PDB file of C-alpha atoms and ligand atoms in Angstrom:
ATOM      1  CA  UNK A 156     -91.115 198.431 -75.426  1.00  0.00           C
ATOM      2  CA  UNK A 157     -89.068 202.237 -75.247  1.00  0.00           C
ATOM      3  CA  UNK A 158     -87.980 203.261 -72.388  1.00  0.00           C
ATOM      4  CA  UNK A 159     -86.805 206.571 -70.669  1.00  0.00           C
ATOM      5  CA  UNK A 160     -82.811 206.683 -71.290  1.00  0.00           C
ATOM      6  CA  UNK A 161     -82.432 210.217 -69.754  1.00  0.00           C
ATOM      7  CA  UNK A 162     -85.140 211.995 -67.772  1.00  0.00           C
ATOM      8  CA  UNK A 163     -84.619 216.259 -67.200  1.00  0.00           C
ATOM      9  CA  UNK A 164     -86.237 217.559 -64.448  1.00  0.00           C
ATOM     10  CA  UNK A 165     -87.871 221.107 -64.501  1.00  0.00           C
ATOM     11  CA  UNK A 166     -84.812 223.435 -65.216  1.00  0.00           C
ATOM     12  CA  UNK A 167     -84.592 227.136 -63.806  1.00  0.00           C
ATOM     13  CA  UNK A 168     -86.443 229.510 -65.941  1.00  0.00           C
ATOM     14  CA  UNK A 169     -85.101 232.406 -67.450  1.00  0.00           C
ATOM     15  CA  UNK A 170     -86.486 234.983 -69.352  1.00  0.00           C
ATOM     16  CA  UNK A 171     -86.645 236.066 -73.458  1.00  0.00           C
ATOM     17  CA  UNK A 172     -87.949 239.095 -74.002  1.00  0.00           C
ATOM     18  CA  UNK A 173     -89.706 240.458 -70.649  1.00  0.00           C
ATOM     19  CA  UNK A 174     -92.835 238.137 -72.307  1.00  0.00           C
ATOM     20  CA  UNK A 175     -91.688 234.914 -71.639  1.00  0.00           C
ATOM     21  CA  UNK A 176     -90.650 233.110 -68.722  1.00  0.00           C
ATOM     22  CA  UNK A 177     -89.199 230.047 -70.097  1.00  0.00           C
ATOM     23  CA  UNK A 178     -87.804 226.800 -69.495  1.00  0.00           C
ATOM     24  CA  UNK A 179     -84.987 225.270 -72.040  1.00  0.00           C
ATOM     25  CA  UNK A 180     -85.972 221.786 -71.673  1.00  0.00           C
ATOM     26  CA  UNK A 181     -83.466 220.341 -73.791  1.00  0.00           C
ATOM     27  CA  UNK A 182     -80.704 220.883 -71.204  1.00  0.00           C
ATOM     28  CA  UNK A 183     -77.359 219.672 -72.405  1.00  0.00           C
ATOM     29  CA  UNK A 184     -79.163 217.909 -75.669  1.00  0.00           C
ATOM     30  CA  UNK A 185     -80.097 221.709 -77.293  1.00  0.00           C
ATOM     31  CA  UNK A 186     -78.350 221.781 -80.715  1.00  0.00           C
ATOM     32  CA  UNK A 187     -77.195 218.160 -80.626  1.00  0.00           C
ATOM     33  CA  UNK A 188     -78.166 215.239 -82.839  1.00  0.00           C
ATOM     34  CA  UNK A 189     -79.389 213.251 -79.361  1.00  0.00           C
ATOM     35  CA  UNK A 190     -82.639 215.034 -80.174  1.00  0.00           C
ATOM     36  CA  UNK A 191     -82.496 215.748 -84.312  1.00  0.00           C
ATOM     37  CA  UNK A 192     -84.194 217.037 -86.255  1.00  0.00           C
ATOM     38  CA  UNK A 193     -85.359 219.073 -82.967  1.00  0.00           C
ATOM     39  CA  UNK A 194     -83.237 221.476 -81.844  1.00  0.00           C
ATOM     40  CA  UNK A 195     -84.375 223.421 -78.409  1.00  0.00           C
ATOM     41  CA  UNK A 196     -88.050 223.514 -76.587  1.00  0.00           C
ATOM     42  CA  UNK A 197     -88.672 226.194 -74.898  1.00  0.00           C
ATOM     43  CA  UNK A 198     -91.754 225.893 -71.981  1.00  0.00           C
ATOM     44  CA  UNK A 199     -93.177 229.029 -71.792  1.00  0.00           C
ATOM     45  CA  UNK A 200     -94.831 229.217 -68.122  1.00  0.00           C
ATOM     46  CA  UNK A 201     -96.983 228.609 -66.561  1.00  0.00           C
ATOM     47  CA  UNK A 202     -97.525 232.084 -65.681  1.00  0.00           C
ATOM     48  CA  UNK A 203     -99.367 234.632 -64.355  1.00  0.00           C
ATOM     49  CA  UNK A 204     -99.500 237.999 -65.303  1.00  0.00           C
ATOM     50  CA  UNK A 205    -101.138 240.943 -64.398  1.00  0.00           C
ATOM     51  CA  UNK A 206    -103.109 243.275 -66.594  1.00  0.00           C
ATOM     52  CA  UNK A 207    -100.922 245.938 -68.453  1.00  0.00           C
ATOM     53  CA  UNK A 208    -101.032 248.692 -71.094  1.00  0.00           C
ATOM     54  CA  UNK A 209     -97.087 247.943 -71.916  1.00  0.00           C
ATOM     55  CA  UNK A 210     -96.336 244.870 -74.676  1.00  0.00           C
ATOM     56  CA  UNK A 211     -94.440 242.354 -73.071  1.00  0.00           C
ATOM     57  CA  UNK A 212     -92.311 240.482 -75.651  1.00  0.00           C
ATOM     58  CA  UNK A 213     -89.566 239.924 -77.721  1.00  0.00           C
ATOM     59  CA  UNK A 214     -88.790 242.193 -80.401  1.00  0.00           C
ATOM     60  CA  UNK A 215     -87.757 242.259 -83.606  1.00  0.00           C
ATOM     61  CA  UNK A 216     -85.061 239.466 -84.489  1.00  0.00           C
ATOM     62  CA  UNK A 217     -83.949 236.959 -86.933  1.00  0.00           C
ATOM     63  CA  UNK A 218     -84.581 233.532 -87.796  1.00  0.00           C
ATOM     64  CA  UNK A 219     -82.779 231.348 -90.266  1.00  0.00           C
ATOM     65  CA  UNK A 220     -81.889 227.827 -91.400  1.00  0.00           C
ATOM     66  CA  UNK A 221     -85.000 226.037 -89.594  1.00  0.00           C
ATOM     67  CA  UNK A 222     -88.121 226.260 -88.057  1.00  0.00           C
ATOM     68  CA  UNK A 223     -90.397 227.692 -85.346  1.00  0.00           C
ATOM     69  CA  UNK A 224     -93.140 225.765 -83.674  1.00  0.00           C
ATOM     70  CA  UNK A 225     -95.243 227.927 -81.612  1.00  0.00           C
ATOM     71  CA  UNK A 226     -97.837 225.877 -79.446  1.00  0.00           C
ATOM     72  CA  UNK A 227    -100.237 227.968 -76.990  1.00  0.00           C
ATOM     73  CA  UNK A 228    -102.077 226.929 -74.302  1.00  0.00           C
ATOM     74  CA  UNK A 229    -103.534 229.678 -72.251  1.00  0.00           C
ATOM     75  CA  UNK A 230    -102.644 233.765 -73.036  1.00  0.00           C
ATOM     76  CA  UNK A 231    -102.180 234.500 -76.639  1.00  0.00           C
ATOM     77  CA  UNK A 232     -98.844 235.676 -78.385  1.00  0.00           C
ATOM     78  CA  UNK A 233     -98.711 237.638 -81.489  1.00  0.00           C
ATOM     79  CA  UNK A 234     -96.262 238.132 -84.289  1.00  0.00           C
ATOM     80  CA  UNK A 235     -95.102 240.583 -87.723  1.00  0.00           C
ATOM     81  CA  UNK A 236     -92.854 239.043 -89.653  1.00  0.00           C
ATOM     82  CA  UNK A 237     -90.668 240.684 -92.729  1.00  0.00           C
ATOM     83  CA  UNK A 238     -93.227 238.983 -94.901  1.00  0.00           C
ATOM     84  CA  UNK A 239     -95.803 241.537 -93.990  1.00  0.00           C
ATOM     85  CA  UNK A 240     -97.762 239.107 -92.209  1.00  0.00           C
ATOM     86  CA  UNK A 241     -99.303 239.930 -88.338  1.00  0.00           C
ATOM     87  CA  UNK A 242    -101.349 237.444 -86.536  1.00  0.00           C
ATOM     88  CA  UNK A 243    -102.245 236.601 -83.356  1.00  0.00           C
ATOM     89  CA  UNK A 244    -102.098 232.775 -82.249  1.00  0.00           C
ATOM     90  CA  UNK A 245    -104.640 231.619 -79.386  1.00  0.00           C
ATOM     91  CA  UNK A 246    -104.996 228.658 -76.885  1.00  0.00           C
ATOM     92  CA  UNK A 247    -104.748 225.639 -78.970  1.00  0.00           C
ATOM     93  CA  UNK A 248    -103.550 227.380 -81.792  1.00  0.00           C
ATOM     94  CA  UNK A 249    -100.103 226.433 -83.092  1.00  0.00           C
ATOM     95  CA  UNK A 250     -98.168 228.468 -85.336  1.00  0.00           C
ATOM     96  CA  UNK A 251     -95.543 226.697 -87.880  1.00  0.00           C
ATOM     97  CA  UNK A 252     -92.819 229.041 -89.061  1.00  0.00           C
ATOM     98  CA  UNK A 253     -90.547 228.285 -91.537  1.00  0.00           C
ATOM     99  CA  UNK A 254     -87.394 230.570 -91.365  1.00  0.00           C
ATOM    100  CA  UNK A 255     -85.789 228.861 -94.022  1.00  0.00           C
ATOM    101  CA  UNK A 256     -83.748 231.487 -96.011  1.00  0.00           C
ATOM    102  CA  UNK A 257     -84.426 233.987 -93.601  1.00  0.00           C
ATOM    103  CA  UNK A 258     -87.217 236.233 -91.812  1.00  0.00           C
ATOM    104  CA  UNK A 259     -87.015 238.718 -89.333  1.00  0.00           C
ATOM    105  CA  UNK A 260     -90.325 238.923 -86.533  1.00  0.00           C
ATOM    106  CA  UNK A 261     -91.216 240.195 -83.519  1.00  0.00           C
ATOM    107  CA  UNK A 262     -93.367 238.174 -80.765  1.00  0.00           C
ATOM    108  CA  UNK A 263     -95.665 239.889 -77.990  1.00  0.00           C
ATOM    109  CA  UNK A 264     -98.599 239.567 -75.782  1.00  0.00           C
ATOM    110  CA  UNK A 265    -101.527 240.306 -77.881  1.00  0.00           C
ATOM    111  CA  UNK A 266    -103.029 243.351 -77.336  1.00  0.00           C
ATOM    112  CA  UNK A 267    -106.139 241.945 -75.602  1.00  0.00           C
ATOM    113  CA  UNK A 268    -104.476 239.169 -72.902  1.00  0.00           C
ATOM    114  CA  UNK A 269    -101.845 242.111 -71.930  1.00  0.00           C
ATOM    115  CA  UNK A 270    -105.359 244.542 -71.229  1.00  0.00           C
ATOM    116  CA  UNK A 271    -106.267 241.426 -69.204  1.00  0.00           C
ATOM    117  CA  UNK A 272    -104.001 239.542 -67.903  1.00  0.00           C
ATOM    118  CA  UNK A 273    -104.051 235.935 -66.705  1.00  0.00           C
ATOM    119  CA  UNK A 274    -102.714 232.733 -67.134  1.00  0.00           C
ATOM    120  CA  UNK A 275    -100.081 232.282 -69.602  1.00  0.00           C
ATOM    121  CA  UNK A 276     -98.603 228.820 -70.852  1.00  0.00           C
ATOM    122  CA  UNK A 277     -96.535 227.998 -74.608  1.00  0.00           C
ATOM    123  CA  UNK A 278     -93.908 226.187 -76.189  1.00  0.00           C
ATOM    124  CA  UNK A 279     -92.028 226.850 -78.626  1.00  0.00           C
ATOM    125  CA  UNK A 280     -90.436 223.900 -80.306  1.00  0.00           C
ATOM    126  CA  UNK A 281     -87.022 224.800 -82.987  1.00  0.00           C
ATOM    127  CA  UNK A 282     -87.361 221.754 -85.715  1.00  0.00           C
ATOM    128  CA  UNK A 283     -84.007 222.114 -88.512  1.00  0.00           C
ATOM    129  CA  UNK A 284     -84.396 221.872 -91.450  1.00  0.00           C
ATOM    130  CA  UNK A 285     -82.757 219.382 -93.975  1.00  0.00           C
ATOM    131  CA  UNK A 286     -79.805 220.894 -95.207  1.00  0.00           C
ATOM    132  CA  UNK A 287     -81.159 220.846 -98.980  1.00  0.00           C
ATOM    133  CA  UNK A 288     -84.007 222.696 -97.443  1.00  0.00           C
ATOM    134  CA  UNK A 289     -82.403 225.480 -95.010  1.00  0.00           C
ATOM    135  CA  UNK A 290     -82.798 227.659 -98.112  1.00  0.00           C
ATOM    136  CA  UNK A 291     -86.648 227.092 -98.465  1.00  0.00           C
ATOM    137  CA  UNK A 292     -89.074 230.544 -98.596  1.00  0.00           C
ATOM    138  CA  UNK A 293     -89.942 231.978 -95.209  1.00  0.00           C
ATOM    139  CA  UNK A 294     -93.245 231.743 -94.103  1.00  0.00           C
ATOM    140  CA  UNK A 295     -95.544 230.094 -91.929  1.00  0.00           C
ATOM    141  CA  UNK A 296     -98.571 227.974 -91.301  1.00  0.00           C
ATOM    142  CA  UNK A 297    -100.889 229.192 -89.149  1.00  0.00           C
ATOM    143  CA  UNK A 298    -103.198 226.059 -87.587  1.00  0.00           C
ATOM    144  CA  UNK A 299    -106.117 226.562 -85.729  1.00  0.00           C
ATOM    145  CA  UNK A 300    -107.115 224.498 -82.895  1.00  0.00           C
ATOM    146  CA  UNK A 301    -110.239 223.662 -84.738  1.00  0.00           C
ATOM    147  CA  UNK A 302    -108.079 222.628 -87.246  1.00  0.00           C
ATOM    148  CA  UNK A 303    -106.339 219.888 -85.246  1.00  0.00           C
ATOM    149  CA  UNK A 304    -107.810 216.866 -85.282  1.00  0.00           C
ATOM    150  CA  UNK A 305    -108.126 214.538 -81.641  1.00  0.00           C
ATOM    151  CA  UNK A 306    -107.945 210.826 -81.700  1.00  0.00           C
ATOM    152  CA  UNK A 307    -108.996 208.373 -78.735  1.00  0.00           C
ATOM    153  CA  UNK A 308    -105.785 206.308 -77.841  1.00  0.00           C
ATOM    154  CA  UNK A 309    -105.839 202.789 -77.230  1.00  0.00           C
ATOM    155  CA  UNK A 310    -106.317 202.201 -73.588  1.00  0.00           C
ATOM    156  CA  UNK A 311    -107.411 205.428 -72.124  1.00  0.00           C
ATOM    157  CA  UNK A 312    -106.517 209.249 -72.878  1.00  0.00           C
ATOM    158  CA  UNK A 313    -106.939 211.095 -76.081  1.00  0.00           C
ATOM    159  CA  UNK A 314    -104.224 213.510 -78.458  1.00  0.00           C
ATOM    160  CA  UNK A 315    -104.502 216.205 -80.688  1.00  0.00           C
ATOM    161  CA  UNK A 316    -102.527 215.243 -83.698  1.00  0.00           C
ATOM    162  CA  UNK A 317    -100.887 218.065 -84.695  1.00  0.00           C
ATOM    163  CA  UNK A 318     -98.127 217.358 -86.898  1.00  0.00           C
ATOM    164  CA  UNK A 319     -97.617 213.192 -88.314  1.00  0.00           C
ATOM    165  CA  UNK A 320     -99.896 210.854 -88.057  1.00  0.00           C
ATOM    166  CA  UNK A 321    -101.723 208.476 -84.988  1.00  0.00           C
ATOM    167  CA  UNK A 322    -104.506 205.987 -86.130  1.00  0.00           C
ATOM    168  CA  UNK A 323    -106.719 207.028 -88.055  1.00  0.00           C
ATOM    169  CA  UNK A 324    -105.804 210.810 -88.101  1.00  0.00           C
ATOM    170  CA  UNK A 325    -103.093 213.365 -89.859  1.00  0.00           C
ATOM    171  CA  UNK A 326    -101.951 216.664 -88.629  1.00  0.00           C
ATOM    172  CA  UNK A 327    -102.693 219.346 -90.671  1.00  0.00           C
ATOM    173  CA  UNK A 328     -98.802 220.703 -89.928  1.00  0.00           C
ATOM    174  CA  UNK A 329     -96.391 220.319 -93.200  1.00  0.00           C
ATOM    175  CA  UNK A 330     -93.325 219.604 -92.399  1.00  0.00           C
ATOM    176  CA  UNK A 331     -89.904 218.917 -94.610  1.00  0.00           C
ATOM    177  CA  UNK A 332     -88.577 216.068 -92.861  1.00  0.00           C
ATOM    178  CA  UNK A 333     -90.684 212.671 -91.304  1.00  0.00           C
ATOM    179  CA  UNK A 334     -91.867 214.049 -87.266  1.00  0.00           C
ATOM    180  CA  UNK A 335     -94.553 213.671 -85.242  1.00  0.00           C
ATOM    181  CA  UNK A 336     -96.372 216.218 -83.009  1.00  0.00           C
ATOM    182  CA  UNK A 337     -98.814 215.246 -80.610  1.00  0.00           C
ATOM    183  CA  UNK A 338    -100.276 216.714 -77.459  1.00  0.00           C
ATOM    184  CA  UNK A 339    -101.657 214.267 -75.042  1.00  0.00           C
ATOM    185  CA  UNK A 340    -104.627 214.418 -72.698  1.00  0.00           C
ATOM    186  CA  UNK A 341    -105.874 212.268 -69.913  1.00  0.00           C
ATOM    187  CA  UNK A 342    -108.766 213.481 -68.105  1.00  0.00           C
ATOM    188  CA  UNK A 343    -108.467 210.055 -66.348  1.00  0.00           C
ATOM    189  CA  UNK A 344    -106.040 207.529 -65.091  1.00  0.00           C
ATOM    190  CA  UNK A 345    -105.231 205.430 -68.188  1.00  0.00           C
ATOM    191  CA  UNK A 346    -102.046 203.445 -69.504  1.00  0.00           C
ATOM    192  CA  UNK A 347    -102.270 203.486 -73.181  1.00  0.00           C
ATOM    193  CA  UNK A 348    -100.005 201.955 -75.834  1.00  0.00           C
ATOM    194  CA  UNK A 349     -99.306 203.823 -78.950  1.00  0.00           C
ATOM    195  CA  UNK A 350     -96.954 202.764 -81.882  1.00  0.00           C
ATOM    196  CA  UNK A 351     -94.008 205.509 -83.609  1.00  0.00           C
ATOM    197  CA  UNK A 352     -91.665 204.864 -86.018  1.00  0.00           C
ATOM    198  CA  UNK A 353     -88.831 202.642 -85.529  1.00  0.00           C
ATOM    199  CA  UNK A 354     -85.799 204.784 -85.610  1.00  0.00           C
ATOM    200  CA  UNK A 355     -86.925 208.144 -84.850  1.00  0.00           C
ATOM    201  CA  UNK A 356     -85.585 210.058 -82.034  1.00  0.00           C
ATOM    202  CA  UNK A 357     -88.777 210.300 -79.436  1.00  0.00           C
ATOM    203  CA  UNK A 358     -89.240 212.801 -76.235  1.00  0.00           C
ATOM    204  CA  UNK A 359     -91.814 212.972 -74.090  1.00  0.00           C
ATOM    205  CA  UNK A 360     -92.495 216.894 -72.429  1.00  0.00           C
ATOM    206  CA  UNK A 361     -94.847 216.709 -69.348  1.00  0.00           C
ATOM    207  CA  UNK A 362     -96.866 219.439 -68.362  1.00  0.00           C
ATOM    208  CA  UNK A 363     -99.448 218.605 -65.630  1.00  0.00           C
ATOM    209  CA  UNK A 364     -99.455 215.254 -63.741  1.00  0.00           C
ATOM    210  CA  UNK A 365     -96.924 212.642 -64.342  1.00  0.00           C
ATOM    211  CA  UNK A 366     -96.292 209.469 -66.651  1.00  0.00           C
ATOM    212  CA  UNK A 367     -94.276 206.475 -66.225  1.00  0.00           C
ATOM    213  CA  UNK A 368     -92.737 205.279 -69.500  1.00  0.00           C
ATOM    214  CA  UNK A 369     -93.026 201.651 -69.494  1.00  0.00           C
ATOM    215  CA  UNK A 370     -92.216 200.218 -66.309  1.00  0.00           C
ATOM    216  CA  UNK A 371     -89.687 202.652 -65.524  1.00  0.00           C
ATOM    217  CA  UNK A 372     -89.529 205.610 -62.616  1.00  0.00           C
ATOM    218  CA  UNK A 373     -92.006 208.493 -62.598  1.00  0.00           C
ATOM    219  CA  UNK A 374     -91.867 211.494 -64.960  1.00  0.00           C
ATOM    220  CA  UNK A 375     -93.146 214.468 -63.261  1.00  0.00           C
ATOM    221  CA  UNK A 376     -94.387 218.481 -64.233  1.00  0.00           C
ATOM    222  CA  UNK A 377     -92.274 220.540 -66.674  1.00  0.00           C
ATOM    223  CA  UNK A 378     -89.882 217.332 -67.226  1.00  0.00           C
ATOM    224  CA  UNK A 379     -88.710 215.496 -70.063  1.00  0.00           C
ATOM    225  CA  UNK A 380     -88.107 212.256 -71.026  1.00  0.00           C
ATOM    226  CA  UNK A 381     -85.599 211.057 -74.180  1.00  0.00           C
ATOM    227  CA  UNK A 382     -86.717 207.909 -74.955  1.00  0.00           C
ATOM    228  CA  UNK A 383     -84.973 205.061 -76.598  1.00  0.00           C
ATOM    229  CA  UNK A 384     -85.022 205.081 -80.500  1.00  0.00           C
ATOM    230  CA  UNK A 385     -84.727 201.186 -81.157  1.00  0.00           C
ATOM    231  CA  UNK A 386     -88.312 200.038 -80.523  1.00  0.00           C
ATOM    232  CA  UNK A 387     -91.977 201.006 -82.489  1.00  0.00           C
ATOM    233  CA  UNK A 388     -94.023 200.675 -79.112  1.00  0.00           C
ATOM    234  CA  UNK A 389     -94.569 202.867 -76.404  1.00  0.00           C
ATOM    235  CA  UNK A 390     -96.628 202.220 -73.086  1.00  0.00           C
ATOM    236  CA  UNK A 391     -97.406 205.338 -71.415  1.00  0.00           C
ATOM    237  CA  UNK A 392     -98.842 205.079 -67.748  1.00  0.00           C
ATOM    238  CA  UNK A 393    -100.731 208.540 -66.894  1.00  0.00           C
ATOM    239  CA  UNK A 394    -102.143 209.773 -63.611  1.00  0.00           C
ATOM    240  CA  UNK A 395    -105.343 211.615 -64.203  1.00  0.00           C
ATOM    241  CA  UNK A 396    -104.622 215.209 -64.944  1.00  0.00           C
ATOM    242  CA  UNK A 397    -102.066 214.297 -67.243  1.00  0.00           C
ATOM    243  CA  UNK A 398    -101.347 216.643 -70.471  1.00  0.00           C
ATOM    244  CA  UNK A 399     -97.781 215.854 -72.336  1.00  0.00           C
ATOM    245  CA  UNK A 400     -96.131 216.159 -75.490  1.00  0.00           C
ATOM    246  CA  UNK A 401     -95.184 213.486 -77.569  1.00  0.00           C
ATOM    247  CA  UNK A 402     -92.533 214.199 -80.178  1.00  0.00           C
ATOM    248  CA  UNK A 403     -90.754 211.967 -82.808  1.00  0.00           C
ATOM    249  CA  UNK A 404     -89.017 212.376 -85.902  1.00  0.00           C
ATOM    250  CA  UNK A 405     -86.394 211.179 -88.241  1.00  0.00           C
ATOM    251  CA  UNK A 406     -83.015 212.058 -87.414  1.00  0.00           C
ATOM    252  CA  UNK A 407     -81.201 214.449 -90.175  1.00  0.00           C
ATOM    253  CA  UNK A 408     -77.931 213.010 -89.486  1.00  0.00           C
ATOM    254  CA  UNK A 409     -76.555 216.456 -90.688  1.00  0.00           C
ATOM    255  CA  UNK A 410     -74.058 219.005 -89.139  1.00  0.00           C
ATOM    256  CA  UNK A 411     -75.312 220.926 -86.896  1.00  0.00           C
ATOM    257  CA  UNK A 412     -73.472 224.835 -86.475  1.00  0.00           C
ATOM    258  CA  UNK A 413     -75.850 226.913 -84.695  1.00  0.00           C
ATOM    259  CA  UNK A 414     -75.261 230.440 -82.971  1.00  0.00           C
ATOM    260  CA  UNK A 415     -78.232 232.475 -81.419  1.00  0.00           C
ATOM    261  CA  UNK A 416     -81.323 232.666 -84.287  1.00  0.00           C
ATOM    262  CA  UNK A 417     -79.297 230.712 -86.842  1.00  0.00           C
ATOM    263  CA  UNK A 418     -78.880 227.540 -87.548  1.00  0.00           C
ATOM    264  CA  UNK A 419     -76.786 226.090 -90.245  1.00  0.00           C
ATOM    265  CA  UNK A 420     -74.314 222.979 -91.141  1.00  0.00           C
ATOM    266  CA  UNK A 421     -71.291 224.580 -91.489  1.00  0.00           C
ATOM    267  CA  UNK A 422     -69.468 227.642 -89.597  1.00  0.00           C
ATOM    268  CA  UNK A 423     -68.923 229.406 -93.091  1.00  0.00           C
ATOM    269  CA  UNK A 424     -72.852 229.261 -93.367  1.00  0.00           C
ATOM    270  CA  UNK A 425     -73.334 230.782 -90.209  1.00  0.00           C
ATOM    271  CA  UNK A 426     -70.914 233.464 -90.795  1.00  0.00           C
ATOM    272  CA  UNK A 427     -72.821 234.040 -94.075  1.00  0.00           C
ATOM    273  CA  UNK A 428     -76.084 233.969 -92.097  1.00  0.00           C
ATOM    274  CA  UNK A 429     -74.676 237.276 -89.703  1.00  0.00           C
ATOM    275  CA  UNK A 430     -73.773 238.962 -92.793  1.00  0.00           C
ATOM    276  CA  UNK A 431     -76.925 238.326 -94.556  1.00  0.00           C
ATOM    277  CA  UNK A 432     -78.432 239.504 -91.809  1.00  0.00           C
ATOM    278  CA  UNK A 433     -76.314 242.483 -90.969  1.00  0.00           C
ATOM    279  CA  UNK A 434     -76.772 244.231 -94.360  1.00  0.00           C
ATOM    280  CA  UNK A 435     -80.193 244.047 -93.936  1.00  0.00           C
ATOM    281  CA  UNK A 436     -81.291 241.330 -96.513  1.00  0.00           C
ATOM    282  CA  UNK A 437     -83.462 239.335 -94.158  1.00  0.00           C
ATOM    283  CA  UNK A 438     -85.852 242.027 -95.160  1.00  0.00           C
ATOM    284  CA  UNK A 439     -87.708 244.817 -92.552  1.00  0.00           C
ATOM    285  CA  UNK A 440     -90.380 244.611 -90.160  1.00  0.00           C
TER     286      UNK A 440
HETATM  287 MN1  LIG B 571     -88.382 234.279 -82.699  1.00  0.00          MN
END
């Protein structure tokens, strides 16, 4: 049965952008194999904000050498990328960018929850890239939340199986390396048992409520739990009110040189990466 080996406790927030009040819940794991092939998770709220003519957000920067996983869950955020694609990603909506050989974009309040305000919650998940595929075409997938399907989990509780597979369903995310993404619900008290692949490196992000991994001590509101890799099953113990994310995925087992938006294997990539960027060749926005 897996069990917590580290659990993080809500970190202070600090800000990107004047959008995004945000959480690195990674702690002293960001960038590290420990949590390969992911690299950061930001938690985004949650937040309120008031109604505003001004667009709060981060403007235009660079990506390269791995990918962006944007999950909302209340507020919408929306993006332009050097692609020439705009969109605007809702609650429940996830949007899976691929930065690959390089994009530049800019991320905001949409136009409509800045008029309005209210409550504002995301994450935004970094996932590298396999070194044979840091070089891949920059784009992104843009899922729907009617696009993700929800599975009943042994036991009590349900998940939306957004990227991998659990039971019976697939995500509809593609992704270059073996990972799971899964976003829990329990609208009840339930333990449930769930299997993941043997081997894969497997965190747990809580966001309301609490869970108990195994038999072990409780894992409360904007914390994380690293789990232990060796063993396919995990018992999960939620209090009612409980919504968490379950990642898990394959370890790359690749250098990892990363500085600000890039993220390469080697300092001579990264170096490459600035220069790319700096004459412009990540394209315009
Ligand atoms: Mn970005």
């Amino acid at each position: 049965m897996k069990k917590a080996n580290e659990i993080l406790s809500s970190p202070p927030a600090h800000w990107v952008g004047d959008g995004f009040p945000v959480r690195g819940m990674f702690g002293k794991h960001v960038f590290t194999e420990s949590v390969s092939p992911f690299l950061m998770l930001d938690y985004a709220g949650p937040a309120q904000f008031e109604p505003t003519s001004r667009r709060r957000g981060v403007d235009g920067h660079p990506h390269k050498g791995f990918e962006t996983v944007t999950i909302v869950y209340a507020g919408e955020v929306e993006h332009h990328d050097s692609t020439g694609n705009h969109g605007v990603i809702g609650p429940g909506d996830v949007q899976w960018m691929t930065a690959g050989a390089g994009i530049l974009h800019k991320e905001y309040h949409s136009e409509n929850f800045a008029r309005e305000g209210g409550d504002f919650e995301m994450v935004q998940l970094w996932v590298n890239l396999p070194a044979k595929d840091k070089g891949a075409k920059p784009g992104y997938q843009s899922i729907l939340n009617a696009d993700i399907p929800t599975v009943s989990l042994p036991g009590g509780g349900e998940a939306r199986v957004i990227a991998g597979s659990l039971l019976d369903q697939t995500g509809p995310a593609k992704t270059f390396s073996p990972m799971n993404v899964w976003d829990l619900s329990y609208p009840e008290a339930a333990t449930s048992r769930i299997e993941l692949p043997e081997g894969h490196t497997c965190i747990v992000l809580v966001r309301r409520g609490s869970v108990r991994i195994g038999d072990g001590p409780e894992v409360g509101e904007a914390s994380l739990a690293i789990l232990d890799a060796g063993d396919a099953r995990l018992e999960i113990t939620a209090s009612s009110g409980t919504k968490a994310l379950i990642l898990s995925g394959e370890p790359l087992g690749e250098p990892i040189a990363a500085q600000g938006p890039f993220v390469m294997n080697t300092r001579e990539e990264l170096v490459d990466a600035m220069r790319q960027f700096q004459r412009g060749a990540m394209g315009n926005l």
